[in-house]
PDB file of C-alpha atoms in Angstrom:
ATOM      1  CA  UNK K 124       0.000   0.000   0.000  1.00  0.00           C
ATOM      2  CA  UNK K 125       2.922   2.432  -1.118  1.00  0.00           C
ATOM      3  CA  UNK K 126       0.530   5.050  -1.974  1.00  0.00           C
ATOM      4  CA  UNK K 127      -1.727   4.888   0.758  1.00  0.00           C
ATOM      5  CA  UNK K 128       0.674   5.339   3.065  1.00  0.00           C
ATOM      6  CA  UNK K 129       1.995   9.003   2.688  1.00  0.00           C
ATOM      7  CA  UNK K 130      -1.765   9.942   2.016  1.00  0.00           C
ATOM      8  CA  UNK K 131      -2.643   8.310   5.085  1.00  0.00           C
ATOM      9  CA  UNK K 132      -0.787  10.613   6.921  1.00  0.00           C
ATOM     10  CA  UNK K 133      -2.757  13.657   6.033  1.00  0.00           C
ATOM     11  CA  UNK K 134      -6.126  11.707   7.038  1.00  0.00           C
ATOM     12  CA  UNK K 135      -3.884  10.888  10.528  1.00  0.00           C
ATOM     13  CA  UNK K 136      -4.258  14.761  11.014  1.00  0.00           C
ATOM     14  CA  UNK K 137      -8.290  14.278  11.390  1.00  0.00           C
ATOM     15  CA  UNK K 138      -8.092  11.498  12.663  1.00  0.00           C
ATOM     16  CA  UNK K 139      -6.332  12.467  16.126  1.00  0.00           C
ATOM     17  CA  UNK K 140      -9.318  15.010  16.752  1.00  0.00           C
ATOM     18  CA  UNK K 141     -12.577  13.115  15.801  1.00  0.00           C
ATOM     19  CA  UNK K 142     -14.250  10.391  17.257  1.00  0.00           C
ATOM     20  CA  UNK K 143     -14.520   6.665  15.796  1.00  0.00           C
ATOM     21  CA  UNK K 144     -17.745   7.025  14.490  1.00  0.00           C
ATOM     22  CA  UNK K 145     -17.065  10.987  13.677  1.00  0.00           C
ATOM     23  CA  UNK K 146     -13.702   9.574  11.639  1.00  0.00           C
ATOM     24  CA  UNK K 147     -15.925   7.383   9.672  1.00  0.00           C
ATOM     25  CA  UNK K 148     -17.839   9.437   8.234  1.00  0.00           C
ATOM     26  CA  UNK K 149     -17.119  13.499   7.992  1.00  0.00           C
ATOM     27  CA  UNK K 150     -13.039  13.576   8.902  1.00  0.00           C
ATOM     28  CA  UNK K 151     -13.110  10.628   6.372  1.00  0.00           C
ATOM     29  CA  UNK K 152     -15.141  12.418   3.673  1.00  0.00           C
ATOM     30  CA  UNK K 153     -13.077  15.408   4.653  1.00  0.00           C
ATOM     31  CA  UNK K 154      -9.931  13.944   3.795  1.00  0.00           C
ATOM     32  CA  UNK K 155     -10.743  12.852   0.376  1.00  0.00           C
ATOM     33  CA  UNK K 156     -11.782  16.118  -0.607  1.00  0.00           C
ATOM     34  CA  UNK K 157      -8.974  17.560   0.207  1.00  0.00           C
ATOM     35  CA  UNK K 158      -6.789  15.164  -0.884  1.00  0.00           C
ATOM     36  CA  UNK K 159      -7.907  15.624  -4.000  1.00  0.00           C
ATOM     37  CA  UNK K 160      -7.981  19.228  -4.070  1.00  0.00           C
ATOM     38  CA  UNK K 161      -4.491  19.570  -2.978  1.00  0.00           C
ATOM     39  CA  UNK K 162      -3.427  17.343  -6.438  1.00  0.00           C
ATOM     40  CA  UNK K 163      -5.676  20.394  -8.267  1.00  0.00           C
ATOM     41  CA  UNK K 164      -3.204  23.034  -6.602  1.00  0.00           C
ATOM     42  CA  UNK K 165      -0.434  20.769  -7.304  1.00  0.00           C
ATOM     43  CA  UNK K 166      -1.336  20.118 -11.129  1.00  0.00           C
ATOM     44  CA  UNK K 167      -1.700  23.994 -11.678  1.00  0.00           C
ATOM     45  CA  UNK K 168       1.241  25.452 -10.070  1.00  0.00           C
ATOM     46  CA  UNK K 169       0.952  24.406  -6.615  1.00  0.00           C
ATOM     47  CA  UNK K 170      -0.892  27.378  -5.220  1.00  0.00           C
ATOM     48  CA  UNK K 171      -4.296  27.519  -3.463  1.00  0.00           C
ATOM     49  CA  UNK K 172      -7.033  28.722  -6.311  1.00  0.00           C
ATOM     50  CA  UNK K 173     -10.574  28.726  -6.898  1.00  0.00           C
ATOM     51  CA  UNK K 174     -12.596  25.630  -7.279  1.00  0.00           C
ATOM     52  CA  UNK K 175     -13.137  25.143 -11.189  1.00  0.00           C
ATOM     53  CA  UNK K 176     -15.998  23.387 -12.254  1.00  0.00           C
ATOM     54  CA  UNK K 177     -15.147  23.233 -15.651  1.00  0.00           C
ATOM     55  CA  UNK K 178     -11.897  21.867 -14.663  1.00  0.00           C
ATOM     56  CA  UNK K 179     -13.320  18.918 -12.385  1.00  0.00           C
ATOM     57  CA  UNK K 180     -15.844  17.849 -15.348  1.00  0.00           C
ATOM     58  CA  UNK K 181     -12.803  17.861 -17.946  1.00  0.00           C
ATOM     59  CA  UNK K 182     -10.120  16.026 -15.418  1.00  0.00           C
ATOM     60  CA  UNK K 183     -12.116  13.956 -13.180  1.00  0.00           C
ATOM     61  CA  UNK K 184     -13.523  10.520 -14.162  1.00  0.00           C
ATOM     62  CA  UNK K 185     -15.674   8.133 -12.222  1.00  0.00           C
ATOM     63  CA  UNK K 186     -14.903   4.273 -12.633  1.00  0.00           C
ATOM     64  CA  UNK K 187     -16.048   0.762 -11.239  1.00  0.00           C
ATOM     65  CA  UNK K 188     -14.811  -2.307 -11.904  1.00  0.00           C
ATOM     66  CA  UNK K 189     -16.623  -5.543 -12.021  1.00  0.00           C
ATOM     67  CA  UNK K 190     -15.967  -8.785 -10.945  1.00  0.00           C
ATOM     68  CA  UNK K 191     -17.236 -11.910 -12.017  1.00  0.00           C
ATOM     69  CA  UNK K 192     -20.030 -13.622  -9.425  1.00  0.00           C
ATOM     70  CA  UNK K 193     -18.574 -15.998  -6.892  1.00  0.00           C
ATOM     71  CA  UNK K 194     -14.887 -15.403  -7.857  1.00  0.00           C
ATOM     72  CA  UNK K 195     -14.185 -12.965  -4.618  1.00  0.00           C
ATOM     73  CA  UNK K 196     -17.290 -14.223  -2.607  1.00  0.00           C
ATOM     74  CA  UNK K 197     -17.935 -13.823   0.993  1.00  0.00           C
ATOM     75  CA  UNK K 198     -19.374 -16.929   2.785  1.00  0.00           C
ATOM     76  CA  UNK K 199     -21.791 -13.832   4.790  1.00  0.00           C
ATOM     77  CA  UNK K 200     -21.434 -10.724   6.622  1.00  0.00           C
ATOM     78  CA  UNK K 201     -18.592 -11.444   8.946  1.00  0.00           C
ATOM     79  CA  UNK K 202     -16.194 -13.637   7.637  1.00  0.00           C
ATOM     80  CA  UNK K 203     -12.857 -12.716   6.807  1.00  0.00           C
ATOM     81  CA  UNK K 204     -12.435 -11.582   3.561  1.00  0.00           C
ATOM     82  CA  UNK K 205      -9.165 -11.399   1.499  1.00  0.00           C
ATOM     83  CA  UNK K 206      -9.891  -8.075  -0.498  1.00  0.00           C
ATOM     84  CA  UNK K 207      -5.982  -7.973  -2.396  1.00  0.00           C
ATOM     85  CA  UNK K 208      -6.412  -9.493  -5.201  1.00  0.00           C
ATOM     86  CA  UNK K 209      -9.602  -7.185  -5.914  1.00  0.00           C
ATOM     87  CA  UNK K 210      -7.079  -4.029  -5.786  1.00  0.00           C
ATOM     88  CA  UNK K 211      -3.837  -6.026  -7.761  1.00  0.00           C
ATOM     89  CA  UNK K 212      -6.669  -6.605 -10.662  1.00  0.00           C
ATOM     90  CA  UNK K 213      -7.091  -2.552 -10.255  1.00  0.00           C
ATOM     91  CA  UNK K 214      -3.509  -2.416 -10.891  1.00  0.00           C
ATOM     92  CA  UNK K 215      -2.642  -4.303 -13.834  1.00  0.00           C
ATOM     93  CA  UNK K 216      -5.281  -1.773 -15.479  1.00  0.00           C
ATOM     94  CA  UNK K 217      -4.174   1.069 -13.929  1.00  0.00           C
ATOM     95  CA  UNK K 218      -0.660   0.404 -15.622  1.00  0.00           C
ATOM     96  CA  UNK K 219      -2.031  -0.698 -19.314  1.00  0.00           C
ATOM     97  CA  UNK K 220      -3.595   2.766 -18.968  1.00  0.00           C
ATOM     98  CA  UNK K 221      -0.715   4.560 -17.649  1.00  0.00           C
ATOM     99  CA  UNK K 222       1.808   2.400 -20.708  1.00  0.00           C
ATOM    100  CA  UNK K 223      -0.935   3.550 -23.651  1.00  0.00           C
ATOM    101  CA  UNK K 224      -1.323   6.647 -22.439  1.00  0.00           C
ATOM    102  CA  UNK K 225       2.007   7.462 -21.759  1.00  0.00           C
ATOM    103  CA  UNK K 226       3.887   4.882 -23.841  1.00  0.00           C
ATOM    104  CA  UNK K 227       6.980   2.692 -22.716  1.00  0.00           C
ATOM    105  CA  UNK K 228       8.488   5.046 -20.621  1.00  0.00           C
ATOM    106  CA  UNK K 229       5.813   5.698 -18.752  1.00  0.00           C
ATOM    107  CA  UNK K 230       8.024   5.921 -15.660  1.00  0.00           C
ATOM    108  CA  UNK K 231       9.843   8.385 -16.633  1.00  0.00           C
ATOM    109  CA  UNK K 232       6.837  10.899 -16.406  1.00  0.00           C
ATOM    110  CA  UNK K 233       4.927   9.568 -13.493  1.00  0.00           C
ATOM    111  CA  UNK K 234       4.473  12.618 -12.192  1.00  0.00           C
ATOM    112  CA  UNK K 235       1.383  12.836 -15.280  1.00  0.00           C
ATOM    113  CA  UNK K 236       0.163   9.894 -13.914  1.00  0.00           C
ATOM    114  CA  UNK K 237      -3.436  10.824 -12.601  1.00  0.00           C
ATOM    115  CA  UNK K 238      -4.170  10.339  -9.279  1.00  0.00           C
ATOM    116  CA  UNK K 239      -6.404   7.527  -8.518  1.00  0.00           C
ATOM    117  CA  UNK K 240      -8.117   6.096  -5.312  1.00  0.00           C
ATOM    118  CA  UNK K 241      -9.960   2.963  -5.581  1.00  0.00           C
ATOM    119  CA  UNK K 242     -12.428   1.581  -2.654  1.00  0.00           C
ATOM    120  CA  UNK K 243     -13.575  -1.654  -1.884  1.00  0.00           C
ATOM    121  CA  UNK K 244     -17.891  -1.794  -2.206  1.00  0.00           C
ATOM    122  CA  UNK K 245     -20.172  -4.615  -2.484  1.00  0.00           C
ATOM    123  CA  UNK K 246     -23.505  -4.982  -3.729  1.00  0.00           C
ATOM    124  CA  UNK K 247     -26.425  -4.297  -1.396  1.00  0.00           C
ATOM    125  CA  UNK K 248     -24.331  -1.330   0.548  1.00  0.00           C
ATOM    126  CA  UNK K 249     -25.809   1.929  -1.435  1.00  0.00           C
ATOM    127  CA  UNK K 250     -26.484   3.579   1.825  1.00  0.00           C
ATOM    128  CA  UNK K 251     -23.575   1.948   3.517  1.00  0.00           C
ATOM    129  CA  UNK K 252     -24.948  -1.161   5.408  1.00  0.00           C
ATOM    130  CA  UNK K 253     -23.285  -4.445   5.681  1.00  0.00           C
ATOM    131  CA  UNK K 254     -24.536  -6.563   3.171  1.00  0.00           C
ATOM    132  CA  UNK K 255     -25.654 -10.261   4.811  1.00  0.00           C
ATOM    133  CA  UNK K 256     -24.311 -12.062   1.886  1.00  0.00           C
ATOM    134  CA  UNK K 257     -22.102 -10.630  -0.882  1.00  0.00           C
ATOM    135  CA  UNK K 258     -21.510 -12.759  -4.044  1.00  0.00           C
ATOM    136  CA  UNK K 259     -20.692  -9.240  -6.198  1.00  0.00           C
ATOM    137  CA  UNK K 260     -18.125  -7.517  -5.042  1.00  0.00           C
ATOM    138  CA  UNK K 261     -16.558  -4.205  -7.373  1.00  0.00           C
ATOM    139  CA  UNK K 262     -14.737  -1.548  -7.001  1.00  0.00           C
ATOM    140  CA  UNK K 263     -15.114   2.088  -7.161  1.00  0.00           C
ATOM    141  CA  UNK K 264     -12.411   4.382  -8.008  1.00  0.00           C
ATOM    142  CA  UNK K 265     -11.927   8.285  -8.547  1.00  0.00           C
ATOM    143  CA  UNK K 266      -9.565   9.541 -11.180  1.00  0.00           C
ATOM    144  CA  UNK K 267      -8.086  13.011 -11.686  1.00  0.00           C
ATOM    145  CA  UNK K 268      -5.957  13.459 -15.102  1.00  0.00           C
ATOM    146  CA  UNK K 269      -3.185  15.552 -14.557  1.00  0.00           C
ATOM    147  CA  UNK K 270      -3.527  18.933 -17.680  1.00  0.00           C
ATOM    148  CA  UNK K 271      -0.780  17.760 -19.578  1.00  0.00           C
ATOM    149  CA  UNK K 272      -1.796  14.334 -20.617  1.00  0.00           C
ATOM    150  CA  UNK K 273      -5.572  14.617 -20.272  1.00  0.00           C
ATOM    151  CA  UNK K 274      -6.239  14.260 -23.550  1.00  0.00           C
ATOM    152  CA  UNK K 275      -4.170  11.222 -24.131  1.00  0.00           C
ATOM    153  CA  UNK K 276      -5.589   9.576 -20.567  1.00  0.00           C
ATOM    154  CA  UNK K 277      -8.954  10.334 -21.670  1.00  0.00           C
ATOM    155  CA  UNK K 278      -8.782   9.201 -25.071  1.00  0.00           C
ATOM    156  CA  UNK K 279      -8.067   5.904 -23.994  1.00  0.00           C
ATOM    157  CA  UNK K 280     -10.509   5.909 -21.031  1.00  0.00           C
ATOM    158  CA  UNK K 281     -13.412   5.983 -23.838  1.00  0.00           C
ATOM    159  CA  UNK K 282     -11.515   3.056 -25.539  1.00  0.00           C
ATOM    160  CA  UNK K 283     -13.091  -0.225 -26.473  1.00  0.00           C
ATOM    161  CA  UNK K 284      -9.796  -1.777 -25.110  1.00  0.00           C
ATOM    162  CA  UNK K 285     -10.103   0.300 -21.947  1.00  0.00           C
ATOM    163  CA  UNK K 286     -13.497  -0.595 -21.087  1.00  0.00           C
ATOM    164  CA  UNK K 287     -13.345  -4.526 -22.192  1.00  0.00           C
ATOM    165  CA  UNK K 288      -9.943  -5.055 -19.821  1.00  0.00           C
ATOM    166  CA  UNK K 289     -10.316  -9.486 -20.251  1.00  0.00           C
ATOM    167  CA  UNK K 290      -8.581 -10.526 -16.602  1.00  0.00           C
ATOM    168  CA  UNK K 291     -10.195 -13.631 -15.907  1.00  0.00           C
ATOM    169  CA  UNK K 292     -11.873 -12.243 -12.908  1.00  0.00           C
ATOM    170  CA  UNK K 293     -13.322  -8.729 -14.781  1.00  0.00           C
ATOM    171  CA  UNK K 294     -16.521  -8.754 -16.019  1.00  0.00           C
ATOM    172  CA  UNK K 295     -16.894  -5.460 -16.655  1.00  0.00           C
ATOM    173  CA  UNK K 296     -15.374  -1.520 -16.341  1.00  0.00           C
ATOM    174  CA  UNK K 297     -17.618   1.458 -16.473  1.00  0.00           C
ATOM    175  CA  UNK K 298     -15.719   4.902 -17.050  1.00  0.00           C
ATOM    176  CA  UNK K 299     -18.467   7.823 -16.234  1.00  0.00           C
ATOM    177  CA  UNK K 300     -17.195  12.125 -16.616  1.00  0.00           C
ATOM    178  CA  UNK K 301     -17.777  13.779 -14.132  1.00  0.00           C
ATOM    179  CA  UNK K 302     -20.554  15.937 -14.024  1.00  0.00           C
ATOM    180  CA  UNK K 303     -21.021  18.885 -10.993  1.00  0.00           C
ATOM    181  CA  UNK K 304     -24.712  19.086 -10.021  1.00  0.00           C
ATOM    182  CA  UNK K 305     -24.095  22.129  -8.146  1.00  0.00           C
ATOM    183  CA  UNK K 306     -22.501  20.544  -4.987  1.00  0.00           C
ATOM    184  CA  UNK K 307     -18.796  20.006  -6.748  1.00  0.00           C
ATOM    185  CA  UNK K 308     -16.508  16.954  -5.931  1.00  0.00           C
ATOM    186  CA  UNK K 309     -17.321  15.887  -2.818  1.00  0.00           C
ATOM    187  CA  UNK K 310     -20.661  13.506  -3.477  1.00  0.00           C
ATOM    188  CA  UNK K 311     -18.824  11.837  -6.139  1.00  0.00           C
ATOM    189  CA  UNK K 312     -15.755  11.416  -3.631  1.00  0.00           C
ATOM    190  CA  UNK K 313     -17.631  10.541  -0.720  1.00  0.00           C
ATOM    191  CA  UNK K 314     -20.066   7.798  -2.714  1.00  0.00           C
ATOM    192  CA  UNK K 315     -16.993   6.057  -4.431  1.00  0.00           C
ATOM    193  CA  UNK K 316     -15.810   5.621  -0.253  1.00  0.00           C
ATOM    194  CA  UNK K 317     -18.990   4.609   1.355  1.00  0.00           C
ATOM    195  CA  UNK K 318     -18.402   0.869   2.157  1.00  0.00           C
ATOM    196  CA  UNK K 319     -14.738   1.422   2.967  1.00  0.00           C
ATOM    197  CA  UNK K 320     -15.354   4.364   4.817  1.00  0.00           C
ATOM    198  CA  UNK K 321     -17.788   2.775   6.815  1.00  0.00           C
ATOM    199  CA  UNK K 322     -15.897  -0.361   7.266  1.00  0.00           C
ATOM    200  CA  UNK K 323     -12.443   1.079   8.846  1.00  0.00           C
ATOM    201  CA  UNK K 324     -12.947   0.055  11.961  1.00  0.00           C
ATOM    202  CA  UNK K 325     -13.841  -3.838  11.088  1.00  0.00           C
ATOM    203  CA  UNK K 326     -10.672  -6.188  11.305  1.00  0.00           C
ATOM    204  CA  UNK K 327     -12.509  -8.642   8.566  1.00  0.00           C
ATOM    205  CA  UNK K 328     -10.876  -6.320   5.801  1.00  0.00           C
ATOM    206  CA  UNK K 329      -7.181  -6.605   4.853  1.00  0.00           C
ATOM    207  CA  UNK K 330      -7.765  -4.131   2.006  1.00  0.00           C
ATOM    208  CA  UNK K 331     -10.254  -1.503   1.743  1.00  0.00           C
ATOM    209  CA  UNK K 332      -8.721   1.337  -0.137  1.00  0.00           C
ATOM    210  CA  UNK K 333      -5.921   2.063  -2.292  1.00  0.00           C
ATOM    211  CA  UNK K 334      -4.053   4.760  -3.793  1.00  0.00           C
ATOM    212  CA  UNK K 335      -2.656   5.025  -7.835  1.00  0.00           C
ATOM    213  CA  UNK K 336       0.328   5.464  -8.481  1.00  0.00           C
ATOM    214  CA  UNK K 337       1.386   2.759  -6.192  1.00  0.00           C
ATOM    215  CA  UNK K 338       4.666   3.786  -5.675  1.00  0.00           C
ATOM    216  CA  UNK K 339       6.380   5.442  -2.756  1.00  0.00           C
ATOM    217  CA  UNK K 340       6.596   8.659  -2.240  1.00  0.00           C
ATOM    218  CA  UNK K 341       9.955   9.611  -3.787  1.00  0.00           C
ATOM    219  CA  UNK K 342       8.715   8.263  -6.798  1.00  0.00           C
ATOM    220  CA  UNK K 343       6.009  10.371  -7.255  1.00  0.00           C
ATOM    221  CA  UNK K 344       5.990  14.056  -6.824  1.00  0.00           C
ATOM    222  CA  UNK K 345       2.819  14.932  -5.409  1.00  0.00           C
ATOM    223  CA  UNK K 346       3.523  12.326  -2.906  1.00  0.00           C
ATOM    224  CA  UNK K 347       6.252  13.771  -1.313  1.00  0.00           C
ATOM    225  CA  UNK K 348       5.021  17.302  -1.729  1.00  0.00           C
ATOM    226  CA  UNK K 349       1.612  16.413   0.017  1.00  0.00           C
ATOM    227  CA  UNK K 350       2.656  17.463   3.961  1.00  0.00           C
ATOM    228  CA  UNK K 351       3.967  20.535   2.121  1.00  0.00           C
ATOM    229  CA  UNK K 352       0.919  21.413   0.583  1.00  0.00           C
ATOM    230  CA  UNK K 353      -1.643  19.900   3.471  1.00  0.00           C
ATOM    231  CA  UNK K 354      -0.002  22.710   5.815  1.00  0.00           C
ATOM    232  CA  UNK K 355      -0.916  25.449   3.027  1.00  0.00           C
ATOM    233  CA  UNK K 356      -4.342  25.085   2.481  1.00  0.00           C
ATOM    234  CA  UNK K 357      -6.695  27.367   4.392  1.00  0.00           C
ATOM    235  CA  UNK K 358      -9.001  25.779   7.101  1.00  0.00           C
ATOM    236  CA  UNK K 359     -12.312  26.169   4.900  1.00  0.00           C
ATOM    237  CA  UNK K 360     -11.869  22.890   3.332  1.00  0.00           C
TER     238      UNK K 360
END
């Protein structure tokens, strides 16, 4: 969990001065919004500006992944469940993206790679409750293209190849724009986290979330700049 863990140091700054159930919820929801807000600073010259909704519906992308039934089953609502290989399957199409997009050096410009964060979910948890038996699980994710190469991320985002990733265990990817209804990021955000938001505190879990890039945090730029920037940003957010 390279990525999460720089990230999760930011959300350790909430986390010290909420409650359990208040850290589930609003710190949590709090954090993700910012998080994301500090890679819009970062992508456009790394000081605080106005929100841009124009720029959120061009950059940010909504996506779930699919699994086929029964392949990452739970026997019922508290069993312990082996979420990895959900989030590795996330990965090897993170990376076909990040190769087409970027071509064969894609590591040497990971700094346009977009910043992703996936969530566990399951089916039956649309207002976050515990599903008694789940035989679908998917994942949600949140993507923001960084300026420079959002035409060539996006491009292939709409791609029949993109959308119709064959892993055994993949039955299907949905890729959905953004679109602000008048409330900006933060429903899309804070829907995409729901289940592993609400599920933090249960030990059943070995994965819940997951942050793209994977890398550490000397590899990629916004990584290591992210305490930098956290201790910037006005207290309105």
């Amino acid at each position: 969990m390279k990525g999460v863990t720089k990230i999760m140091d930011l959300n350790n700054d909430y986390n010290n001065k909420a409650s359990l159930r208040v850290r589930r919820t609003r710190e949590f929801n709090n954090f993700i919004n910012k998080l994301y807000m500090l890679k819009y600073y970062f992508d456009n010259g790394g000081e605080e500006i106005p929100y841009s909704k124009d720029y959120f519906e061009k950059h940010l992308f909504f996506i779930t992944m699919h699994f086929k039934s029964g392949i990452y089953s739970a026997k019922n609502s508290s069993s312990i469940y082996n979420s990895k290989p959900l989030f590795d399957g996330f990965k090897l199409w993170f990376l076909m993206l990040v190769e087409n997009a970027l071509g064969k050096r894609a590591g040497q410009s990971i700094k346009h790679q977009p910043l992703t964060m996936a969530y566990l979910d399951v089916e039956g948890t649309a207002w976050g409750n515990a599903a008694e038996v789940f035989q679908t699980p998917h994942l949600h994710a949140v993507m923001l293209l960084h300026p420079k190469k959002r035409d060539e991320f996006a491009s292939y985002l709409e791609s029949d190849e993109a959308l119709k990733f064959r892993e055994t265990f993949v039955s299907k990817i949905d890729v959905i724009p953004f679109t602000d209804d008048g409330r900006g990021i933060a429903p899309v955000l804070t829907y995409a986290a729901k289940y592993a938001r609400n599920q933090m505190a249960n030990q059943r879990f070995d994965w819940l979330f997951e942050a793209y890039p994977s890398v550490s945090e000397f590899s990629y730029p916004f990584y290591k700049k992210l305490k930098t920037l956290s201790n910037g940003l006005s207290e309105t957010l």
